[in-house]
PDB file of C-alpha atoms in Angstrom:
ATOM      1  CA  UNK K   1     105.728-106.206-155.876  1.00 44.00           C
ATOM      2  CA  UNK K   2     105.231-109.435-155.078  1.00 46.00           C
ATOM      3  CA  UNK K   3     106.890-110.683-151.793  1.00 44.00           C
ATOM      4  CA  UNK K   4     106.883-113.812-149.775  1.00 36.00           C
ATOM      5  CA  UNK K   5     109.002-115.699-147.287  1.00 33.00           C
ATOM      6  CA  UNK K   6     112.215-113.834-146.916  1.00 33.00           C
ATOM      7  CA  UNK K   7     113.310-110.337-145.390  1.00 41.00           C
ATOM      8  CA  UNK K   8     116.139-110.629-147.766  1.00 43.00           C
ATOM      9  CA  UNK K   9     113.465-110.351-150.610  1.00 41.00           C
ATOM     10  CA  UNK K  10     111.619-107.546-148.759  1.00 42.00           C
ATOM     11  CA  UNK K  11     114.495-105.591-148.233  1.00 46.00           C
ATOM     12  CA  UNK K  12     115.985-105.930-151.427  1.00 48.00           C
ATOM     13  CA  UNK K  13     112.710-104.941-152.929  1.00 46.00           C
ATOM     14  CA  UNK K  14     112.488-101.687-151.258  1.00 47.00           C
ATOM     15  CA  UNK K  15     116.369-100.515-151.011  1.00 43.00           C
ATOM     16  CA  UNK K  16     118.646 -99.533-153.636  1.00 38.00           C
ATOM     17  CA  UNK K  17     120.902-101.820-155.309  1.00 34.00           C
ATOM     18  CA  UNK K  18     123.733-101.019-152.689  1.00 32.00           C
ATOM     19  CA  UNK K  19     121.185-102.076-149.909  1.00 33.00           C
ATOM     20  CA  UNK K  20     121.091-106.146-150.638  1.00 37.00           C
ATOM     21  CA  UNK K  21     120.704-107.944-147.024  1.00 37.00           C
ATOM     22  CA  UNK K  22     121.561-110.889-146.516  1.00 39.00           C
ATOM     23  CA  UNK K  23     118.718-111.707-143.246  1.00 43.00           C
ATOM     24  CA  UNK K  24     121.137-114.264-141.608  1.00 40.00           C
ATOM     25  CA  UNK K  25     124.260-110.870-141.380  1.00 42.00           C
ATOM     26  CA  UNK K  26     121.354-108.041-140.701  1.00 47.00           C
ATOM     27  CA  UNK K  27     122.826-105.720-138.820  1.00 54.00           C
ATOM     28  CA  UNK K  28     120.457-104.027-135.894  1.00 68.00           C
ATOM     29  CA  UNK K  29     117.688-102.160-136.859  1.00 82.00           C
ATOM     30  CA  UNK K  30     117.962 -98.240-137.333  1.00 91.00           C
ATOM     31  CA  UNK K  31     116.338 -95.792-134.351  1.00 93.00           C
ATOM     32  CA  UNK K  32     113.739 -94.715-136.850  1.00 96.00           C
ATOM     33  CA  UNK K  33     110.085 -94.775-136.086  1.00 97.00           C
ATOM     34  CA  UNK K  34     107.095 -95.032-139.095  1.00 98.00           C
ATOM     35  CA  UNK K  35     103.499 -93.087-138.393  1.00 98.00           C
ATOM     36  CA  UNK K  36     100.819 -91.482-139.807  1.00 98.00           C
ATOM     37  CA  UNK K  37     100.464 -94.210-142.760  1.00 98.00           C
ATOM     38  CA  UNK K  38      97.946 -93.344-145.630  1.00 98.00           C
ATOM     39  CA  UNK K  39      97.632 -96.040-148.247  1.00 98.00           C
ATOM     40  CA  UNK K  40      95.489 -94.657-151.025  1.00 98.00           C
ATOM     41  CA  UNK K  41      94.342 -91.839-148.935  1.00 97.00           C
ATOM     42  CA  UNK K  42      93.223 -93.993-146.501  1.00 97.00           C
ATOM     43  CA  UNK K  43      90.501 -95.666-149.315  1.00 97.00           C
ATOM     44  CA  UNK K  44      90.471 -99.070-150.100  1.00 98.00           C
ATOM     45  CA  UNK K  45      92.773 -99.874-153.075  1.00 98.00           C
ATOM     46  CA  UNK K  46      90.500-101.274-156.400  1.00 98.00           C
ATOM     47  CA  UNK K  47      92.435-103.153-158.907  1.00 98.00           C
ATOM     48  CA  UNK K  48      91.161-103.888-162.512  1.00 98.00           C
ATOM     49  CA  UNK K  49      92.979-105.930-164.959  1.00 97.00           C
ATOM     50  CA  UNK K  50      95.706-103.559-165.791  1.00 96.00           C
ATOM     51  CA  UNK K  51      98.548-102.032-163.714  1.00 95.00           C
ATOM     52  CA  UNK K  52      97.472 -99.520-160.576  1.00 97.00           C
ATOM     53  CA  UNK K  53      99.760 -97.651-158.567  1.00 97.00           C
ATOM     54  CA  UNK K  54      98.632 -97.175-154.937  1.00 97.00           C
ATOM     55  CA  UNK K  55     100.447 -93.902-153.536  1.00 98.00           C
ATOM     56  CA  UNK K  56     101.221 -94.256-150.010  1.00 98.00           C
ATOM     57  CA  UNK K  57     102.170 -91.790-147.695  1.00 98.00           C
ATOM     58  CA  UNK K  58     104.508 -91.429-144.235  1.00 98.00           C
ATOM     59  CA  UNK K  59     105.901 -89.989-141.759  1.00 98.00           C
ATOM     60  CA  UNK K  60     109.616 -90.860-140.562  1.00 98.00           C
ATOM     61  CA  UNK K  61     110.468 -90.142-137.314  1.00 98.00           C
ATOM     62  CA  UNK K  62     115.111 -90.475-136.587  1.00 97.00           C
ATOM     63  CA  UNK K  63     117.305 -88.942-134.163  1.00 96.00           C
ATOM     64  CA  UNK K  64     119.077 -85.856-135.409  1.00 96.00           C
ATOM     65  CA  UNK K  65     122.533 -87.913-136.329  1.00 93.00           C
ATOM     66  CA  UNK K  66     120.393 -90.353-138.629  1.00 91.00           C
ATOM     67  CA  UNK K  67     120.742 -89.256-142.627  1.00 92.00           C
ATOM     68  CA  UNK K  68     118.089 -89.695-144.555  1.00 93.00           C
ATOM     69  CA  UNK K  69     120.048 -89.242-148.025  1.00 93.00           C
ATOM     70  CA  UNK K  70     119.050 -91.820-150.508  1.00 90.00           C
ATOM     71  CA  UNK K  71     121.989 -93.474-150.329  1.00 89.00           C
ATOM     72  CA  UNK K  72     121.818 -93.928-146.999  1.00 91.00           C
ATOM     73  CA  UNK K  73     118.625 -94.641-145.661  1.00 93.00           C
ATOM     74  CA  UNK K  74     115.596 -96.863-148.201  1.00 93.00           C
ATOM     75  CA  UNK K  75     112.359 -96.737-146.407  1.00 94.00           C
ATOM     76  CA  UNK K  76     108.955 -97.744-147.796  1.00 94.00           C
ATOM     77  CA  UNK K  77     105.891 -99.423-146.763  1.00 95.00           C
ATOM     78  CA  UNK K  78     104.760-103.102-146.355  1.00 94.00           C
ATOM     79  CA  UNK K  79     101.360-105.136-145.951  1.00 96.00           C
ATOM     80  CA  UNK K  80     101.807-108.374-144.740  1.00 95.00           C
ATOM     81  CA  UNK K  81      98.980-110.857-143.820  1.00 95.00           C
ATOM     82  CA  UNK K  82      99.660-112.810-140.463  1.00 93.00           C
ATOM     83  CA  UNK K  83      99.768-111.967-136.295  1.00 90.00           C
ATOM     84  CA  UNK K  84     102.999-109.606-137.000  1.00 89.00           C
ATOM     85  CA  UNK K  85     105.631-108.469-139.186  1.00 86.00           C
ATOM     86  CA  UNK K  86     108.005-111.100-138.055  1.00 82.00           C
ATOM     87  CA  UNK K  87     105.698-113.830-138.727  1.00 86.00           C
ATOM     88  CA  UNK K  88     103.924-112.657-142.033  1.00 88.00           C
ATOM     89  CA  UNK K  89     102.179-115.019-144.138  1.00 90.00           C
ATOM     90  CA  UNK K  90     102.231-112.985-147.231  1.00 91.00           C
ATOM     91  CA  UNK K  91     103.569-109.217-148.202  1.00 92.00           C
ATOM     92  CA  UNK K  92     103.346-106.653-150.796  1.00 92.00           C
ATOM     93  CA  UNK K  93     106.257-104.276-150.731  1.00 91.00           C
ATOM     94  CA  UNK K  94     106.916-100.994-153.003  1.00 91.00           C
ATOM     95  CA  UNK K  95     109.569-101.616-155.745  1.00 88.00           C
ATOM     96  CA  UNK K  96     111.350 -98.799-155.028  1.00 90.00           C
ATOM     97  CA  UNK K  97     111.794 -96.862-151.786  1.00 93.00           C
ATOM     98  CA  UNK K  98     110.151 -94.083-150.384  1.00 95.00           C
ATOM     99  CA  UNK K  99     110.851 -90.374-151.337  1.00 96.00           C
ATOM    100  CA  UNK K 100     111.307 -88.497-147.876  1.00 96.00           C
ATOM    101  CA  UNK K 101     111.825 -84.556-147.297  1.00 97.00           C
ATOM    102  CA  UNK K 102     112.650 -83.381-144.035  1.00 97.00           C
ATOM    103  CA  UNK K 103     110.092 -81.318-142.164  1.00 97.00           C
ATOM    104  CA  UNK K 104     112.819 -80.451-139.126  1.00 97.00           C
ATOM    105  CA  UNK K 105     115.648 -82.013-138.088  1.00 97.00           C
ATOM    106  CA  UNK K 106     113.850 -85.420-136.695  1.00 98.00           C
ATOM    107  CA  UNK K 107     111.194 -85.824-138.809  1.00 98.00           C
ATOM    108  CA  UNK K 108     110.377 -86.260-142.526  1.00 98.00           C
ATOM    109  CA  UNK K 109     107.834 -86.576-144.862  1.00 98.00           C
ATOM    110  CA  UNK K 110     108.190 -89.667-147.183  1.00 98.00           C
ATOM    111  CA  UNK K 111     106.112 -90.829-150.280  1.00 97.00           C
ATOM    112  CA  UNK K 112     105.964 -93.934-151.665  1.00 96.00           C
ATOM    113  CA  UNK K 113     104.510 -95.715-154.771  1.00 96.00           C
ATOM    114  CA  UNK K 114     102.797 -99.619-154.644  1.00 95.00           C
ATOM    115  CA  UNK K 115     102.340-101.116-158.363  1.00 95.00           C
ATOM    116  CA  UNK K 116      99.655-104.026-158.634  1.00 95.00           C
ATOM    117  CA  UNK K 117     100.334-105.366-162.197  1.00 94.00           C
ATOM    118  CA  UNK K 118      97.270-108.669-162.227  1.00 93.00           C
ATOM    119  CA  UNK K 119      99.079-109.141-166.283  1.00 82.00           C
ATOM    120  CA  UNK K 120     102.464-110.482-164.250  1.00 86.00           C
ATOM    121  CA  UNK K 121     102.198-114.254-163.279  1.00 80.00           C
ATOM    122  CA  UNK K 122     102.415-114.847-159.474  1.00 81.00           C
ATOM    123  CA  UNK K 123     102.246-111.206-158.452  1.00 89.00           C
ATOM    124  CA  UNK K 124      98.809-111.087-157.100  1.00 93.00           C
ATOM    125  CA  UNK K 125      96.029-113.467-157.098  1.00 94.00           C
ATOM    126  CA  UNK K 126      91.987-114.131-156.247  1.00 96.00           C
ATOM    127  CA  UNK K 127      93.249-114.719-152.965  1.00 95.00           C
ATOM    128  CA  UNK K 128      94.873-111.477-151.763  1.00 96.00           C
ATOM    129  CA  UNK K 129      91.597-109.718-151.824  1.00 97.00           C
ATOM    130  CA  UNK K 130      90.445-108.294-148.695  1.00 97.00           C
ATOM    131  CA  UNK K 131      92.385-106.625-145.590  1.00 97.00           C
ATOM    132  CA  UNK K 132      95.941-106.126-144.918  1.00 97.00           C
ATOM    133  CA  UNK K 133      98.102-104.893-142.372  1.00 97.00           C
ATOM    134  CA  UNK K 134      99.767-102.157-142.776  1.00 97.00           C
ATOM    135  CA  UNK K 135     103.890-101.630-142.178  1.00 96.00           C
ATOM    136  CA  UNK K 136     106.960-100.073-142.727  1.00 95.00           C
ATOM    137  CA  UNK K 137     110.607-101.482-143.280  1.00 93.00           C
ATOM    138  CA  UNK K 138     113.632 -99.303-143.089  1.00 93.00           C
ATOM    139  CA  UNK K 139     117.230-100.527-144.297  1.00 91.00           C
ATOM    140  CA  UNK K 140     120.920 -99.084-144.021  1.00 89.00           C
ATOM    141  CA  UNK K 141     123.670 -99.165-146.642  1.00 84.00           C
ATOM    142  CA  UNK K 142     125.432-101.535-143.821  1.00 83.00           C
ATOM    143  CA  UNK K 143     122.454-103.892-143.860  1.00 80.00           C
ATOM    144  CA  UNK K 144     120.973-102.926-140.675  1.00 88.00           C
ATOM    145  CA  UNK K 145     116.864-103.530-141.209  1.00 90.00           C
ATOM    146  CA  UNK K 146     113.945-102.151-138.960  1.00 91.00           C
ATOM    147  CA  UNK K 147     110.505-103.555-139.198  1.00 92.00           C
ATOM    148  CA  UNK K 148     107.424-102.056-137.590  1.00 95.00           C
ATOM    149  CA  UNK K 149     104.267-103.519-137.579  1.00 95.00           C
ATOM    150  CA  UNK K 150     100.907-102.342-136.155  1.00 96.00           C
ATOM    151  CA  UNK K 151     100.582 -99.219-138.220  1.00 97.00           C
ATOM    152  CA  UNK K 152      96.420 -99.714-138.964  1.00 97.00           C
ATOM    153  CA  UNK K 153      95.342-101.912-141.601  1.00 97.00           C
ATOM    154  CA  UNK K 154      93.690-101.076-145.523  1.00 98.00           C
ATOM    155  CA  UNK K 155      91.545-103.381-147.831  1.00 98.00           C
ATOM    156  CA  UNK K 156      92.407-104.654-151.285  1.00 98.00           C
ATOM    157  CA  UNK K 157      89.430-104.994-153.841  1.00 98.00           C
ATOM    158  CA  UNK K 158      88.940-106.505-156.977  1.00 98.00           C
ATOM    159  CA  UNK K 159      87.400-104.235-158.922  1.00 98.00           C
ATOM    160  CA  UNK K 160      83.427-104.423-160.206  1.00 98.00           C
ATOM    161  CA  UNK K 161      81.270-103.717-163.032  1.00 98.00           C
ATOM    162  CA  UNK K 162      77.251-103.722-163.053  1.00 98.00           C
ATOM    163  CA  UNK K 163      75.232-103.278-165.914  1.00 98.00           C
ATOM    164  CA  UNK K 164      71.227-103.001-166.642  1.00 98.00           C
ATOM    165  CA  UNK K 165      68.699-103.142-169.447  1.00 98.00           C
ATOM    166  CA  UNK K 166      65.297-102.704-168.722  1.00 98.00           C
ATOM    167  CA  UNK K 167      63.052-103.932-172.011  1.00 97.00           C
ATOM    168  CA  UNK K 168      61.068-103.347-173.593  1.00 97.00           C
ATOM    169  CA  UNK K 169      61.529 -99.743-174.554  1.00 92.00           C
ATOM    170  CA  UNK K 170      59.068 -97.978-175.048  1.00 96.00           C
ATOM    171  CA  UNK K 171      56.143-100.072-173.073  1.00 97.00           C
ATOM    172  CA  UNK K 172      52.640 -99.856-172.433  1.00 97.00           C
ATOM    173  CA  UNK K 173      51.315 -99.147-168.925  1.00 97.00           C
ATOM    174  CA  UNK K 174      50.407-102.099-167.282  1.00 97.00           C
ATOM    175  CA  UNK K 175      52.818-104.277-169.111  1.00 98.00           C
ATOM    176  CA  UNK K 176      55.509-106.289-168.276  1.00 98.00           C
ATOM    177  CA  UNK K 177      59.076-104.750-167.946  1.00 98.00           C
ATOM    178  CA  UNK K 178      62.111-107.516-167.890  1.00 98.00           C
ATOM    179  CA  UNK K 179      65.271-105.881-166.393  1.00 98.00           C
ATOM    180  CA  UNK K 180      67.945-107.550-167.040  1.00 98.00           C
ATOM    181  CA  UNK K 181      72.096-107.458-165.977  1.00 98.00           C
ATOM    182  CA  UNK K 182      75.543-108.738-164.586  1.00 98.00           C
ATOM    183  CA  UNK K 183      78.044-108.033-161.856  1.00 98.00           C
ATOM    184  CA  UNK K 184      81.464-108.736-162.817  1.00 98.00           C
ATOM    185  CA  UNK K 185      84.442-108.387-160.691  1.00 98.00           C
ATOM    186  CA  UNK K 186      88.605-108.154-162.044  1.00 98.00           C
ATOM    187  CA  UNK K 187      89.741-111.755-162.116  1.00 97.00           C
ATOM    188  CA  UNK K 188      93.642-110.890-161.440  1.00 96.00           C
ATOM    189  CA  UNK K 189      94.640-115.216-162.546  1.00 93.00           C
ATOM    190  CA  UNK K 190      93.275-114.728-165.935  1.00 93.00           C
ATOM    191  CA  UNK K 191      93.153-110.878-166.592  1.00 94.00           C
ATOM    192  CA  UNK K 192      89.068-110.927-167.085  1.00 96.00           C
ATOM    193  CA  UNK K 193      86.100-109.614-165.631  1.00 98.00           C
ATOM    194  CA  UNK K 194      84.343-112.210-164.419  1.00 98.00           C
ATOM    195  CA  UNK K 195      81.123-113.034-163.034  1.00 98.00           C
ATOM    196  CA  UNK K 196      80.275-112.341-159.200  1.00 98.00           C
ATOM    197  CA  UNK K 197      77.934-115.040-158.111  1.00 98.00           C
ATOM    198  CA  UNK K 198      74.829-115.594-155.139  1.00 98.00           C
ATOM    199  CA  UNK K 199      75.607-111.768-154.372  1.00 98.00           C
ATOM    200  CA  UNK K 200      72.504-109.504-153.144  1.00 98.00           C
ATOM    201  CA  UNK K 201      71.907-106.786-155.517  1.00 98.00           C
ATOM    202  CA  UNK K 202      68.631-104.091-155.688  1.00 98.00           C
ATOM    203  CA  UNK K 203      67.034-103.104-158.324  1.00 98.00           C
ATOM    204  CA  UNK K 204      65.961 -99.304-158.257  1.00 98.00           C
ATOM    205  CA  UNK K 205      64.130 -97.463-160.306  1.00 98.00           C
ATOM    206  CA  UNK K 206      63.733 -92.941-159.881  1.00 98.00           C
ATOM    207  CA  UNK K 207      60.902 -91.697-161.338  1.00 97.00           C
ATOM    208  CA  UNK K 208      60.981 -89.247-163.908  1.00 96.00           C
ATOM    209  CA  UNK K 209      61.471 -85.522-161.975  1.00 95.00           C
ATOM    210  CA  UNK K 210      62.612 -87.234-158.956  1.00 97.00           C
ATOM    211  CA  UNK K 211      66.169 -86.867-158.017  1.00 95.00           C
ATOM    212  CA  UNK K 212      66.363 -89.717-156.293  1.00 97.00           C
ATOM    213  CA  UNK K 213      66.398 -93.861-156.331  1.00 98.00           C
ATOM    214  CA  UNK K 214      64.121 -96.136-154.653  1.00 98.00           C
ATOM    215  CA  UNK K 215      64.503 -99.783-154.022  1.00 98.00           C
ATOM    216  CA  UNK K 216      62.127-101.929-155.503  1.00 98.00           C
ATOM    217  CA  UNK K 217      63.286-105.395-154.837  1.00 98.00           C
ATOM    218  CA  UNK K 218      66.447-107.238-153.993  1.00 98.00           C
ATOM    219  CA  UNK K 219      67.402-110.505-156.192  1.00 98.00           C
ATOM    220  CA  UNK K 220      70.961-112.438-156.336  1.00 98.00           C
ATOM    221  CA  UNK K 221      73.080-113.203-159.461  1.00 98.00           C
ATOM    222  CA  UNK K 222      73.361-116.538-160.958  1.00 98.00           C
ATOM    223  CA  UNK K 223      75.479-117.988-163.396  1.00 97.00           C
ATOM    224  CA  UNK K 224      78.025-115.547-165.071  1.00 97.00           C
ATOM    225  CA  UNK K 225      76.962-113.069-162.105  1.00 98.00           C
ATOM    226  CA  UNK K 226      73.520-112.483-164.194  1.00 98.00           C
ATOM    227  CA  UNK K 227      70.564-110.690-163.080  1.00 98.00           C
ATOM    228  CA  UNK K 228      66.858-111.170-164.398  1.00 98.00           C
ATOM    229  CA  UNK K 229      63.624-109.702-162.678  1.00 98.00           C
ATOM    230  CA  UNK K 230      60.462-108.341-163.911  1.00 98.00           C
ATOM    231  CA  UNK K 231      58.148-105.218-163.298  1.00 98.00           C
ATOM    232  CA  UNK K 232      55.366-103.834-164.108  1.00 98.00           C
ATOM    233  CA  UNK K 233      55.324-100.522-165.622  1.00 97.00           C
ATOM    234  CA  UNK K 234      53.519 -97.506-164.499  1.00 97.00           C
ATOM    235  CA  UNK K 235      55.588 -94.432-165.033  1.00 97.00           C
ATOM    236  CA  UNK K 236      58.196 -93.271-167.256  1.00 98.00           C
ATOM    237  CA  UNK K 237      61.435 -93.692-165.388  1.00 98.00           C
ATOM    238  CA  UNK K 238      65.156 -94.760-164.993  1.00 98.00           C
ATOM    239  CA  UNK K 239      65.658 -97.863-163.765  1.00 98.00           C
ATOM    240  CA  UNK K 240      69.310 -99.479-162.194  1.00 98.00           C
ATOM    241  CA  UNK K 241      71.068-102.416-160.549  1.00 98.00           C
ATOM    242  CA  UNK K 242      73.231-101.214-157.235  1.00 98.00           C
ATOM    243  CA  UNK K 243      75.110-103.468-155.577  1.00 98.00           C
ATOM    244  CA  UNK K 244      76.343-102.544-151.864  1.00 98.00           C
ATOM    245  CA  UNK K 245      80.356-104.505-151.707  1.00 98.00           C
ATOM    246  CA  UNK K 246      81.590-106.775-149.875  1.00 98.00           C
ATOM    247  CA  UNK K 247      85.256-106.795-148.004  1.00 96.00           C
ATOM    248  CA  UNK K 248      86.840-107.873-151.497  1.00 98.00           C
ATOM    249  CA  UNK K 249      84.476-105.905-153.749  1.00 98.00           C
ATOM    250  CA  UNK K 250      84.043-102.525-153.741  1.00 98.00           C
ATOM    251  CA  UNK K 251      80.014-101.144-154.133  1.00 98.00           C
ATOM    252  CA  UNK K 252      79.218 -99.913-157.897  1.00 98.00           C
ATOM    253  CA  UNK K 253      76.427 -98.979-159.694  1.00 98.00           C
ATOM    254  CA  UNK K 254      74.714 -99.198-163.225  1.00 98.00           C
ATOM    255  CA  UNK K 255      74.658 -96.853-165.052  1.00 98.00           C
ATOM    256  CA  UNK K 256      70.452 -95.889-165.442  1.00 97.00           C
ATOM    257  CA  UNK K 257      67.809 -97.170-168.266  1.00 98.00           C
ATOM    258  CA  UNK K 258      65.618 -94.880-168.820  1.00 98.00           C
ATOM    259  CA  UNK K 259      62.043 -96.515-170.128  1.00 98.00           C
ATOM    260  CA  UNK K 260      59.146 -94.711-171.322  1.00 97.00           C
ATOM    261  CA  UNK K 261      55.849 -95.794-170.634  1.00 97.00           C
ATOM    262  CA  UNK K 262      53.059 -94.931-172.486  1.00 96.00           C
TER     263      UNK K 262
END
């Protein structure tokens, strides 16, 4: 979910109807400590066009007195842009709090789900791309709030395509082999793949046997994140685009052309 401005909107966002704050009547925080935060496994989150769920995972740390019943205690986690919690510039929050089991008396186990949804207007744009901090927010059926900051940091990436067609197929030796292609990335504004433009990608090619890829050259899309180059051929062989990522993209290959050369 979407959140900005407000810890009225973050809190409401992660507690349960019976946890609305009000920020200006927040009661103090709960003694409750967040660690050992895994979003995604600790891998960078990669979000296509359609809805993703990003599990993240937690470890709640209360004195012995503290309940963690549902109805007593929402917890979940936050990323937030800016120098600290307090004075975020942007957040994403889970829309429903965590899941926690206890593991003794002063510590639990929590589990909690993130939805990206690029189809719902305003929820997540171009923009968001790239690294977040990573936090946690805990709230009391009196309205008491805790926010801790700090807890490492993750990356969100729009997710890529990368196509190739070498041509023609089959082809003398000697001749001239165009290879052609496009690297896309998830547009989350308009719910397209669109082209990735004046990135570095290599084109490989394995020869036939081998069981590995070799770079031959590196070029950089154009227009509509295209890709043109020529070769010449020699042997039969697979040839690919592979393009290495960037902080907002995450690295993807083609899928092989395989050309035979006679």
């Amino acid at each position: 979910m979407r959140i900005r401005a407000t810890v009225a909107a973050v809190s409401g966002a992660l507690a349960l109807s019976a946890f609305a704050v009000p920020a200006a009547h927040a009661a103090a925080g709960p003694n409750v400590t967040f660690s050992n935060v895994k979003v995604n496994k600790a891998k960078a989150m990669v979000v296509g066009t359609t809805k993703t769920a990003v599990t993240v995972t937690y470890t709640l740390t209360h004195p012995a007195n503290v309940s963690i019943a549902p109805d007593k205690l929402g917890t979940g986690p936050i990323l937030y842009r800016g120098s600290s919690l307090t004075e975020r510039t942007a957040a994403f929050g889970s829309d429903e709090p965590g899941t926690c089991k206890a593991a003794s008396t002063t510590v639990a186990n929590c589990t909690a789900t993130m939805y990206f949804r690029p189809t719902v207007a305003d929820e997540i744009a171009n923009a968001d791309a790239g690294t977040w901090n990573v936090g946690g927010v805990a709230v009391t059926a009196d309205s008491a709030i805790k926010w801790q900051g700090g807890l490492g940091t993750t990356k969100l990436q729009r997710a890529s395509k990368l196509t190739v067609n070498a041509a023609p197929e089959p082809v003398k030796k000697g001749r001239t082999i165009t290879v052609t292609g496009a690297l896309t990335r998830a547009d989350w504004q308009t719910g397209r793949y669109t082209g990735y433009v004046g990135q570095a990608v290599k084109l490989q090619f394995k020869k036939k046997g081998a069981s590995a890829y070799t770079t031959v050259k590196t070029i950089k899309t154009t227009t509509g994140g295209a890709l043109k180059t020529t070769v010449t051929a020699s042997v039969d062989g697979t040839f690919r685009y592979s393009f290495a990522g960037t902080s907002t993209t995450p690295a993807v290959n083609a899928t092989g052309d395989y050309v035979d050369v006679q």
